[in-house]
Coordinates of C-alpha atoms and ligand atoms in Angstrom, one line a residue:
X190 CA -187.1 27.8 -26.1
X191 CA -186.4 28.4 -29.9
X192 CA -188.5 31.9 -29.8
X193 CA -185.3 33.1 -27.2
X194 CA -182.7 31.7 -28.9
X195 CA -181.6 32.3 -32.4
X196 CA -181.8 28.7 -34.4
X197 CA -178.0 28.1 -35.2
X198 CA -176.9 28.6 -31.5
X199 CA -179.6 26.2 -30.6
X200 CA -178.8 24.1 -33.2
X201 CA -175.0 23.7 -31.9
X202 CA -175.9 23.5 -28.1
X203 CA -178.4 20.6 -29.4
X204 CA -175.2 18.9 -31.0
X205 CA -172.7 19.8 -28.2
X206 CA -175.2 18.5 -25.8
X207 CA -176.3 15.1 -27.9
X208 CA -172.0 14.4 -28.2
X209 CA -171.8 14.6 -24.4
X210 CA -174.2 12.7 -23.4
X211 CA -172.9 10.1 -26.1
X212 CA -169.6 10.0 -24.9
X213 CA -171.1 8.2 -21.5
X214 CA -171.7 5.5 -24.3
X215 CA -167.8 4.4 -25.8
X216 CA -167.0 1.8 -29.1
X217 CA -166.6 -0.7 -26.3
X218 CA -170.4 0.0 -25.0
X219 CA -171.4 -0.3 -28.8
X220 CA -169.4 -3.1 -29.6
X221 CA -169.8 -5.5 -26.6
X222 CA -173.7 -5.0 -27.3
X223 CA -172.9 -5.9 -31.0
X224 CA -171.5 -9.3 -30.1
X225 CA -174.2 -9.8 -27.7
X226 CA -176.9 -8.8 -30.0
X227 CA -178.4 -6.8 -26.9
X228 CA -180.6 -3.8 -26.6
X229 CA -178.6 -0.1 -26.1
X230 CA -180.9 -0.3 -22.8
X231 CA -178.9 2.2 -21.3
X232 CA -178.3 4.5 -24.1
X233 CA -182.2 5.0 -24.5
X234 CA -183.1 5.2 -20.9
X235 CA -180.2 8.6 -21.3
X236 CA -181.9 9.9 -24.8
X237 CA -185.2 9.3 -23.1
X238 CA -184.6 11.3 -19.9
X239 CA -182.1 13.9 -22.0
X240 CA -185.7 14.7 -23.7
X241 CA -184.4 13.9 -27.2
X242 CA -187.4 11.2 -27.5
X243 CA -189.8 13.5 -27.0
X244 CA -188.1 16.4 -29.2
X245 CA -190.9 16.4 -31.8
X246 CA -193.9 16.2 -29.0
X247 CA -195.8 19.7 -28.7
X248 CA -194.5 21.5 -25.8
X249 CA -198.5 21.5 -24.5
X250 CA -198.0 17.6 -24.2
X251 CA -194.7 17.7 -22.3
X252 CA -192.4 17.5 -25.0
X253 CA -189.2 19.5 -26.6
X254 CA -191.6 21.0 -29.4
X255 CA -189.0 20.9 -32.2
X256 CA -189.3 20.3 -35.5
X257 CA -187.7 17.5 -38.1
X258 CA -184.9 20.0 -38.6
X259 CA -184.0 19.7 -35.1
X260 CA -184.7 15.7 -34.8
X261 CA -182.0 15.2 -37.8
X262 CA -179.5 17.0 -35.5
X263 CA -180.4 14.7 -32.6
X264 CA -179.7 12.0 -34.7
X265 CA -177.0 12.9 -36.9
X266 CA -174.5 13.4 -34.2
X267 CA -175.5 10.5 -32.0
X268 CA -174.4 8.4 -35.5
X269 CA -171.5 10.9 -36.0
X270 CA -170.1 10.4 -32.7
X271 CA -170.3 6.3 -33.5
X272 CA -173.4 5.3 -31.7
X273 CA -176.9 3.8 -33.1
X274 CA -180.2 5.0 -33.1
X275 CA -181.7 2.6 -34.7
X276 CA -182.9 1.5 -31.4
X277 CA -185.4 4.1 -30.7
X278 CA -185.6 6.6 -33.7
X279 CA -188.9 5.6 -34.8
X280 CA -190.6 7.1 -31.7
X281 CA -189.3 10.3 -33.3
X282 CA -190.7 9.8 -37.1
X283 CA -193.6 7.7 -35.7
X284 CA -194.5 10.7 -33.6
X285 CA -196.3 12.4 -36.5
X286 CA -198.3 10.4 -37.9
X287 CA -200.4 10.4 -34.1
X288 CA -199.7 14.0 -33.8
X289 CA -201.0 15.4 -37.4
X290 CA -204.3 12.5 -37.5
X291 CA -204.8 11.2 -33.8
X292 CA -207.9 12.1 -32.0
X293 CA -207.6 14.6 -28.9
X294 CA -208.3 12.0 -27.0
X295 CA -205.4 10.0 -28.4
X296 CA -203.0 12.7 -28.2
X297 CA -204.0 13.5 -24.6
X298 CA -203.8 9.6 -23.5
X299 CA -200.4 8.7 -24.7
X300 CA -198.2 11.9 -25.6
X301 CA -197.4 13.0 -22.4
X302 CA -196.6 9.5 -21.0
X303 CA -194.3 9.1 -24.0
X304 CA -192.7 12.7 -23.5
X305 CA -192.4 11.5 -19.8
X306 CA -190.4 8.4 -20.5
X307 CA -193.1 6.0 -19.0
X308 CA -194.3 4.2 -22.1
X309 CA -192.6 4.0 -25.7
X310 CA -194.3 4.3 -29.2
X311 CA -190.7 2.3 -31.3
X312 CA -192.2 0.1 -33.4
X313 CA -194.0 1.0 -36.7
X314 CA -195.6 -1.9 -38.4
X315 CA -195.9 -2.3 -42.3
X316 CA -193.9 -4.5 -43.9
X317 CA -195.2 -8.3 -44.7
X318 CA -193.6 -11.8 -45.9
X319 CA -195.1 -12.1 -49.1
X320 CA -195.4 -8.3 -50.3
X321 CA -192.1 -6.5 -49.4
X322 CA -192.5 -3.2 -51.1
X323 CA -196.0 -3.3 -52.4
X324 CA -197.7 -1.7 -49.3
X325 CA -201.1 -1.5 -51.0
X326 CA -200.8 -5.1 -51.5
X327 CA -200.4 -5.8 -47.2
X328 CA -202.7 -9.0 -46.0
X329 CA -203.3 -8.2 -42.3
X330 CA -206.6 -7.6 -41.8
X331 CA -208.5 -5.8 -39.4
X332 CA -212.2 -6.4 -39.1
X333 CA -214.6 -4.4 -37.0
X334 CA -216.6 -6.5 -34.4
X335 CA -218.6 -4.2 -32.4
X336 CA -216.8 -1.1 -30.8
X337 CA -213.4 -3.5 -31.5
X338 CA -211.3 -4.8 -34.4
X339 CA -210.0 -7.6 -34.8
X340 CA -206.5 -8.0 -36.1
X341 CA -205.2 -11.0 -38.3
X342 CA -202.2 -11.3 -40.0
X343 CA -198.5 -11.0 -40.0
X344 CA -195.7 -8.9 -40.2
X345 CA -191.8 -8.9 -40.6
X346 CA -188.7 -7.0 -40.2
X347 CA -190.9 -5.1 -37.1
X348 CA -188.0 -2.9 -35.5
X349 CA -187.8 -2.6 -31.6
X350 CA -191.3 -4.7 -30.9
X351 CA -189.6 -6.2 -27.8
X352 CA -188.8 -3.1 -26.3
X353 CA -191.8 -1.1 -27.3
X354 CA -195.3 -0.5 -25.3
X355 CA -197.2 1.1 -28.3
X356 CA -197.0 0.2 -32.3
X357 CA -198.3 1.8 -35.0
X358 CA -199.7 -0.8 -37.2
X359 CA -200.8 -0.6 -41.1
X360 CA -203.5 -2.9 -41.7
X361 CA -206.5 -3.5 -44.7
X362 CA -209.8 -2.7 -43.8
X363 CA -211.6 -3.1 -47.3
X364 CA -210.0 -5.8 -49.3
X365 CA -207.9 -4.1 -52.2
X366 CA -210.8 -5.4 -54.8
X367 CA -213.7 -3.6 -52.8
X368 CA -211.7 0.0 -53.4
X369 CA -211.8 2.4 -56.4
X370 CA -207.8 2.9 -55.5
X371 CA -205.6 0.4 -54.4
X372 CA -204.1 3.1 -51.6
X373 CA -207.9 3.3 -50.1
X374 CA -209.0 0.7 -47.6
X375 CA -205.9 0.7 -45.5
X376 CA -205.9 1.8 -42.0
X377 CA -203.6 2.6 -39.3
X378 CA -203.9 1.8 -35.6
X379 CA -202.2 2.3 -32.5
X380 CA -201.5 -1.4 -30.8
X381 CA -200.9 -1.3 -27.5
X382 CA -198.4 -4.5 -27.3
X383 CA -198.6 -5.1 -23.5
X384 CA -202.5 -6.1 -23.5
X385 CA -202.2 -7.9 -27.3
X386 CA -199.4 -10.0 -25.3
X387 CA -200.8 -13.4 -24.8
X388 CA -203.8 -12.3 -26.3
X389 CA -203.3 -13.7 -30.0
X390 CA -200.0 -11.5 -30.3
X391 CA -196.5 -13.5 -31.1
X392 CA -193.6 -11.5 -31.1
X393 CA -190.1 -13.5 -32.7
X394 CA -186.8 -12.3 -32.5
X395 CA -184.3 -12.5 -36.0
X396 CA -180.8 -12.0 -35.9
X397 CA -179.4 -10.2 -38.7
X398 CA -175.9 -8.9 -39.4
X399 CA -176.0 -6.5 -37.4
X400 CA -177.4 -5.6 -33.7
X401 CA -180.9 -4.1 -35.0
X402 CA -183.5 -5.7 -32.6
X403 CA -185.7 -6.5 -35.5
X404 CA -188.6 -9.3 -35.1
X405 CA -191.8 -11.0 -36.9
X406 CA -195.1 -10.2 -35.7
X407 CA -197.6 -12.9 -35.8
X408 CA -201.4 -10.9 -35.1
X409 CA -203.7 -14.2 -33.8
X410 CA -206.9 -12.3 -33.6
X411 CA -205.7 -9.8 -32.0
X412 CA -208.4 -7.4 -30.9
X413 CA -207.9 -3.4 -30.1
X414 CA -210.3 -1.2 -29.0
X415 CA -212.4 1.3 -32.0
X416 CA -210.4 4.5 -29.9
X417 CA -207.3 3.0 -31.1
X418 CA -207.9 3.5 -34.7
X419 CA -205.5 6.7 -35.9
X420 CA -207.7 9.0 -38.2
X421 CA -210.5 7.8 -40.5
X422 CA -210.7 4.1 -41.6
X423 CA -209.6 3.6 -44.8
X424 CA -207.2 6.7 -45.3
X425 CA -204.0 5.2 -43.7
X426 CA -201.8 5.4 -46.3
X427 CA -202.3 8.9 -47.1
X428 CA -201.5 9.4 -43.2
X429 CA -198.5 6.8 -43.9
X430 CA -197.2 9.3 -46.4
X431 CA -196.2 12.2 -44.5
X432 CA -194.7 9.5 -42.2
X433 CA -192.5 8.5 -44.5
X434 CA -191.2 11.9 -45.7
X435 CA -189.7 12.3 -41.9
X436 CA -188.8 8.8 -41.9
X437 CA -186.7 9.0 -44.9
X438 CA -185.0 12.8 -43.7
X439 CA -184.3 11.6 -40.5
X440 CA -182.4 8.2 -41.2
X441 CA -180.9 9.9 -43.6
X442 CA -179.5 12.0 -41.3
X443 CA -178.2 9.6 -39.6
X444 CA -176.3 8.4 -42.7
X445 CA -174.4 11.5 -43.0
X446 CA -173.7 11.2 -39.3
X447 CA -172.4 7.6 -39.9
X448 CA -170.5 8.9 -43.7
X449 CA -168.6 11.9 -41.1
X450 CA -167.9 9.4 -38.4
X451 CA -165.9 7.0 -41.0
X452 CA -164.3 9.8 -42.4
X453 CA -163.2 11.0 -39.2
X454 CA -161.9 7.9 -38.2
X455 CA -159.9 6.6 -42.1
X456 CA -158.6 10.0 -42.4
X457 CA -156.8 9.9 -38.0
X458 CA -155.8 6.0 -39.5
X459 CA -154.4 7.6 -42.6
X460 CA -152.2 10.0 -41.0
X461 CA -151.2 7.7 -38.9
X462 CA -150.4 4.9 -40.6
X463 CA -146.9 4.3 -41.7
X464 CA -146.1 2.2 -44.6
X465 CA -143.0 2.2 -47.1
X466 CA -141.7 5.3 -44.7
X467 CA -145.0 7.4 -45.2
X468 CA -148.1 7.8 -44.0
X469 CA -150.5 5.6 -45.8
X470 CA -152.4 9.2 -46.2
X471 CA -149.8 10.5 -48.2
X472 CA -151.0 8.4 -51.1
X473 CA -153.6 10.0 -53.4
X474 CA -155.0 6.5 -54.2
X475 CA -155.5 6.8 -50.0
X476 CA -156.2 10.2 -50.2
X477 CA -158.6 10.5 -53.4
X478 CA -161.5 7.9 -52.1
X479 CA -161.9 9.6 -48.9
X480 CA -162.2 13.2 -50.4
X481 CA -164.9 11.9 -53.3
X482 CA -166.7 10.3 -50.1
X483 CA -166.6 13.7 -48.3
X484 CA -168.0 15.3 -51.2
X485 CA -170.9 13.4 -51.3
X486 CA -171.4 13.2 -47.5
X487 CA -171.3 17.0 -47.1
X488 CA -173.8 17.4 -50.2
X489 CA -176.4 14.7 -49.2
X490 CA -176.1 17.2 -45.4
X491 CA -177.3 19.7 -47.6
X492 CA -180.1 18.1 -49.1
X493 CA -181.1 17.4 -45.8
X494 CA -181.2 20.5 -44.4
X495 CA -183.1 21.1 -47.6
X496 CA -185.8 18.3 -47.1
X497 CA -186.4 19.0 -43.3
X498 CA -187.1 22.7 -43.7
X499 CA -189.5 21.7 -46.4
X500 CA -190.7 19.6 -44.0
X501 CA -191.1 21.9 -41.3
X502 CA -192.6 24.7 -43.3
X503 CA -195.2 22.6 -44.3
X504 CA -194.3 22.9 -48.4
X505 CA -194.5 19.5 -50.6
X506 CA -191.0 17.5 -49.7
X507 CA -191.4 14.2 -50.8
X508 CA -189.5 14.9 -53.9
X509 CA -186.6 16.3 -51.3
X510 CA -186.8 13.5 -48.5
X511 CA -186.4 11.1 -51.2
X512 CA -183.4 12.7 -52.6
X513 CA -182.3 13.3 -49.2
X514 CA -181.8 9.1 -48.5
X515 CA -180.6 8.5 -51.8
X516 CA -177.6 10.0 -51.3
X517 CA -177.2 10.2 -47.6
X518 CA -177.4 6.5 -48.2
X519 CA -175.3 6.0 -50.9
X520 CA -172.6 8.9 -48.9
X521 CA -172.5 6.7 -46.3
X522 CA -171.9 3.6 -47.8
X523 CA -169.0 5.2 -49.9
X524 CA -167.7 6.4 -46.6
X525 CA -167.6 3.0 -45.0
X526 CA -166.2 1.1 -48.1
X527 CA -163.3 4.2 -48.4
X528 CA -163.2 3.9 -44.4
X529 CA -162.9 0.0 -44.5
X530 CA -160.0 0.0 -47.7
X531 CA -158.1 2.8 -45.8
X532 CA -157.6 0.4 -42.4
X533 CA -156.3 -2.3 -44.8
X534 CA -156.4 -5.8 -42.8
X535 CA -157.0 -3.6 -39.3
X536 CA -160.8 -2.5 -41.0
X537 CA -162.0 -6.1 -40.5
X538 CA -161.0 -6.5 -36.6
X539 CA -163.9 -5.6 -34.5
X540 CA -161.1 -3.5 -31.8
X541 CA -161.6 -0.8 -34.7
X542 CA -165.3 -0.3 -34.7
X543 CA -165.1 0.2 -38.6
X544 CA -166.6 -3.4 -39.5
X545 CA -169.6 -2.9 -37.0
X546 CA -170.2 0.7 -38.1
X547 CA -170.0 -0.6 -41.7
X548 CA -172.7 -3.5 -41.5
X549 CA -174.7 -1.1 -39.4
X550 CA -175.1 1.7 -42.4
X551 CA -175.1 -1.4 -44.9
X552 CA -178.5 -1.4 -44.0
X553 CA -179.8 1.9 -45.7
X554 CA -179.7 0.8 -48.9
X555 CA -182.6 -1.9 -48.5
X556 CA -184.7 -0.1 -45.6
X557 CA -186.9 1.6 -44.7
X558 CA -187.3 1.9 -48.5
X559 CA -185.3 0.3 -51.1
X560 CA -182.4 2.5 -53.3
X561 CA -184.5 1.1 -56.5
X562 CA -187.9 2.1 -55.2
X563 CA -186.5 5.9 -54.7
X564 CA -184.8 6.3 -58.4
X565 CA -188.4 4.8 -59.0
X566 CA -190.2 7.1 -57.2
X567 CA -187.8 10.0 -58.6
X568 CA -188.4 8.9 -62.4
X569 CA -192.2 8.8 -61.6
X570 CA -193.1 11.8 -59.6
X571 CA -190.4 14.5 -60.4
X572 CA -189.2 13.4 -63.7
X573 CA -192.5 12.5 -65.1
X574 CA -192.0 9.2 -66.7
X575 CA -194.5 6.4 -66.8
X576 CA -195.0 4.0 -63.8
X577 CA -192.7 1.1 -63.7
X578 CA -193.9 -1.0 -60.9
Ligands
FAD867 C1 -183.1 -4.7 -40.3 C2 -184.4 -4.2 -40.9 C3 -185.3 -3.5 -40.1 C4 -186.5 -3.1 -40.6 N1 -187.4 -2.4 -39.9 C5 -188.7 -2.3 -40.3 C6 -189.7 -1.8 -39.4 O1 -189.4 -1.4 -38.2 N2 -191.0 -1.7 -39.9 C7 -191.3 -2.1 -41.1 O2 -192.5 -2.0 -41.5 N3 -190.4 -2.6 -42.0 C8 -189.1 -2.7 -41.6 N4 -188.1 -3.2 -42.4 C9 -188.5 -3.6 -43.8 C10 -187.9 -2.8 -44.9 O3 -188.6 -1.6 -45.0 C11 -188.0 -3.6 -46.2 O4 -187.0 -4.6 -46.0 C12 -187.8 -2.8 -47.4 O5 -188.8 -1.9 -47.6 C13 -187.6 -3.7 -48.6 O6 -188.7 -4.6 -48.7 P1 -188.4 -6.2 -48.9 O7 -187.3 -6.5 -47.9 O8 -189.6 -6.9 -48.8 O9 -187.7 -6.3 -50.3 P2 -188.5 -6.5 -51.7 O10 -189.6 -5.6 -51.8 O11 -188.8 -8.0 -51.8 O12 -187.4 -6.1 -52.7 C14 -186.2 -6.9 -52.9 C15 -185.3 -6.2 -53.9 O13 -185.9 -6.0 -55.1 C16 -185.9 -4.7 -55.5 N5 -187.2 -4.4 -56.1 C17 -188.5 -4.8 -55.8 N6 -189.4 -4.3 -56.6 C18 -188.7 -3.5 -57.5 C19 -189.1 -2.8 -58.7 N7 -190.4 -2.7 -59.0 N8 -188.2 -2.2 -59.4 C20 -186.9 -2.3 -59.0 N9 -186.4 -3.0 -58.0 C21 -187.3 -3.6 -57.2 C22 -185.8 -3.9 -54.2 O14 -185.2 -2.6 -54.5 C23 -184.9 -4.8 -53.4 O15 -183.5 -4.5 -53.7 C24 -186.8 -3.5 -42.0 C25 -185.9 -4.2 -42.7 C26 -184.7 -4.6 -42.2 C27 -183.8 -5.5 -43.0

């Protein structure tokens, strides 16, 4: 498909085509599944058999055979026309970790059932109770017995587990002391959640702020088969890595998707708006907050277009992805704060969307990696100064 078509006329039928299908799915869809706290069933069944979920699967597996480039359009405009993706884009930045380190076998037993719709890889498991951001320091253990391991352990904040047939888990297989580095010793596996059901695997629902589907994971001894071990035992975090980099371009992405919608929508409020004879819009203290956050959003797109070409072309971008969420995160917020001041008293009512949309991109300064952890990771790695965590 891309080798006919020139990329920025695929590029905006990909957007015109994401914004129809999403307007099937109105505020009211979005918001009478935010007071529910319910799954966007419906909304994913549509991405799923649109294709979207299988954009990033080779086209030899069944799938779109798109890069991140293309995944951060998908997603950008499913946010920018006021929907989530938070309920499925994982499958998307999950996808590569399987499709860069999986066996053949792997790739042939799961990819094109995925790219079919018939089974989904959503949840991605690494984050623990007691260790938050210090992955190297993770306590789930899995232990070989014979041609199996055997999983122990728990996790938290484990996105979409309820409504996902295949995990990708992050678990030690050396203790951190038996290793020369602490990132050695960790592997990653591919859980396949409907046999670990009743089998030693818990699953717990937590309600948070917003309607995010998020759960704890207890692992009982749960045991998975050697096949389902991704890559080489012991190198999972370096396959983690990469993982990341797409992870962070992609919800980023989504940030500036979420920073256009709320700009869209103070700025229609603003001119329309009357207050002491004027529109409210008329006002530069109205005025000047939304066109700083506009600023930002539209240079944070940039740096994302930036990072997922990186990406794509296979040059270093971790640098770039990180930069990418920084400010697609903070864009957003600063978009949803200018968004929420604009509608005065009217931002808090949930008829206006803005509160939901607002606790929903909220979330991107704390996951899936922490604003401190990236000026951290920038001070380290491009700036060059010493370690400080
Ligand atoms: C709704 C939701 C969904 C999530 N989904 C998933 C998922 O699907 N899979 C998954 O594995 N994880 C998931 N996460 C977990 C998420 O990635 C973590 O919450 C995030 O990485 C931060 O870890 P933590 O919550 O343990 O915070 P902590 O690591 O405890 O940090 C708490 C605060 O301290 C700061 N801090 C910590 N150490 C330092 C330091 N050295 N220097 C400066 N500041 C520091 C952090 O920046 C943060 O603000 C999700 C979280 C949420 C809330």
């Amino acid at each position: 498909m891309i080798s006919h078509i020139e990329k920025p006329e695929l590029h905006e039928q990909l957007k015109n085509a994401v914004a129809e299908l999403c307007r099937n799915f109105p505020d009211t869809y979005w918001r009478e599944l935010d007071a529910k706290r319910a799954y966007p069933e419906a909304f994913v069944r549509a991405l799923t058999k649109a294709g979207y979920m299988a954009t990033l699967i080779p086209e030899e597996y069944g799938g779109a055979g798109m890069g991140v480039t293309e995944a951060a359009i998908i997603l950008e405009e499913i946010h920018r026309s006021g929907a989530n993706a938070a309920a499925c884009h994982a499958q998307m930045y999950i996808m590569g970790t399987l499709l860069r380190h999986g066996s053949a076998a792997q790739k042939a037993k799961y990819l094109p059932a995925i790219a079919r719709g018939e089974i989904r890889l959503q949840a991605f498991a690494v984050t623990e109770p007691t260790t938050g951001s210090d992955t190297t320091r993770i306590k789930t253990t899995a232990t070989r017995k014979g041609d199996k391991f055997v999983i122990k352990g728990q996790k938290i904040w484990i996105s979409r587990a309820e409504h996902s047939d295949l995990m990708l888990l992050v678990a030690r297989t050396m203790p951190r002391e038996q290793v020369a580095r602490r990132t050695e010793g960790l592997s990653v596996f591919l859980v396949d959640l409907r046999q670990a059901a009743g089998r030693g695997l818990t699953i717990r629902p937590i309600r948070t702020m917003m309607n995010h589907a998020t759960t704890e994971v207890f692992f009982d001894d749960v045991e998975a088969p050697g096949e389902n071990l991704v890559g080489q035992e012991g190198q999972g975090f370096r396959y983690l890595l990469d993982g990341l980099n797409a992870e962070r371009i992609l919800i980023a992405a989504e940030c500036v998707g979420d920073g256009r919608w709320f700009l869209d929508r103070a700025c229609r409020y603003a001119k329309e708006r009357v207050v002491f004879d004027r529109p409210i819009g008329q006002n530069q203290g109205v005025q000047f907050p939304l066109a700083r956050a506009y600023a930002n959003v539209e240079a944070a797109a940039l740096m994302v277009a930036h990072a997922a070409d990186r990406f794509d072309s296979h040059q270093p971008c971790g640098a770039q992805a990180n930069m990418a969420k920084l400010l697609a995160a903070d864009a957003s917020w600063e978009s949803a704060n200018a968004a929420l001041q604009t509608h005065g008293g009217f931002g808090f009512a949930e008829d206006y969307d803005i509160e939901r949309k607002f606790r929903e991109t909220r979330l991107y300064q704390i996951a899936p990696v922490s604003t401190n952890l990236i000026l951290a990771y920038i001070a380290e790695h491009v700036l060059g100064l010493p370690r400080s965590y």
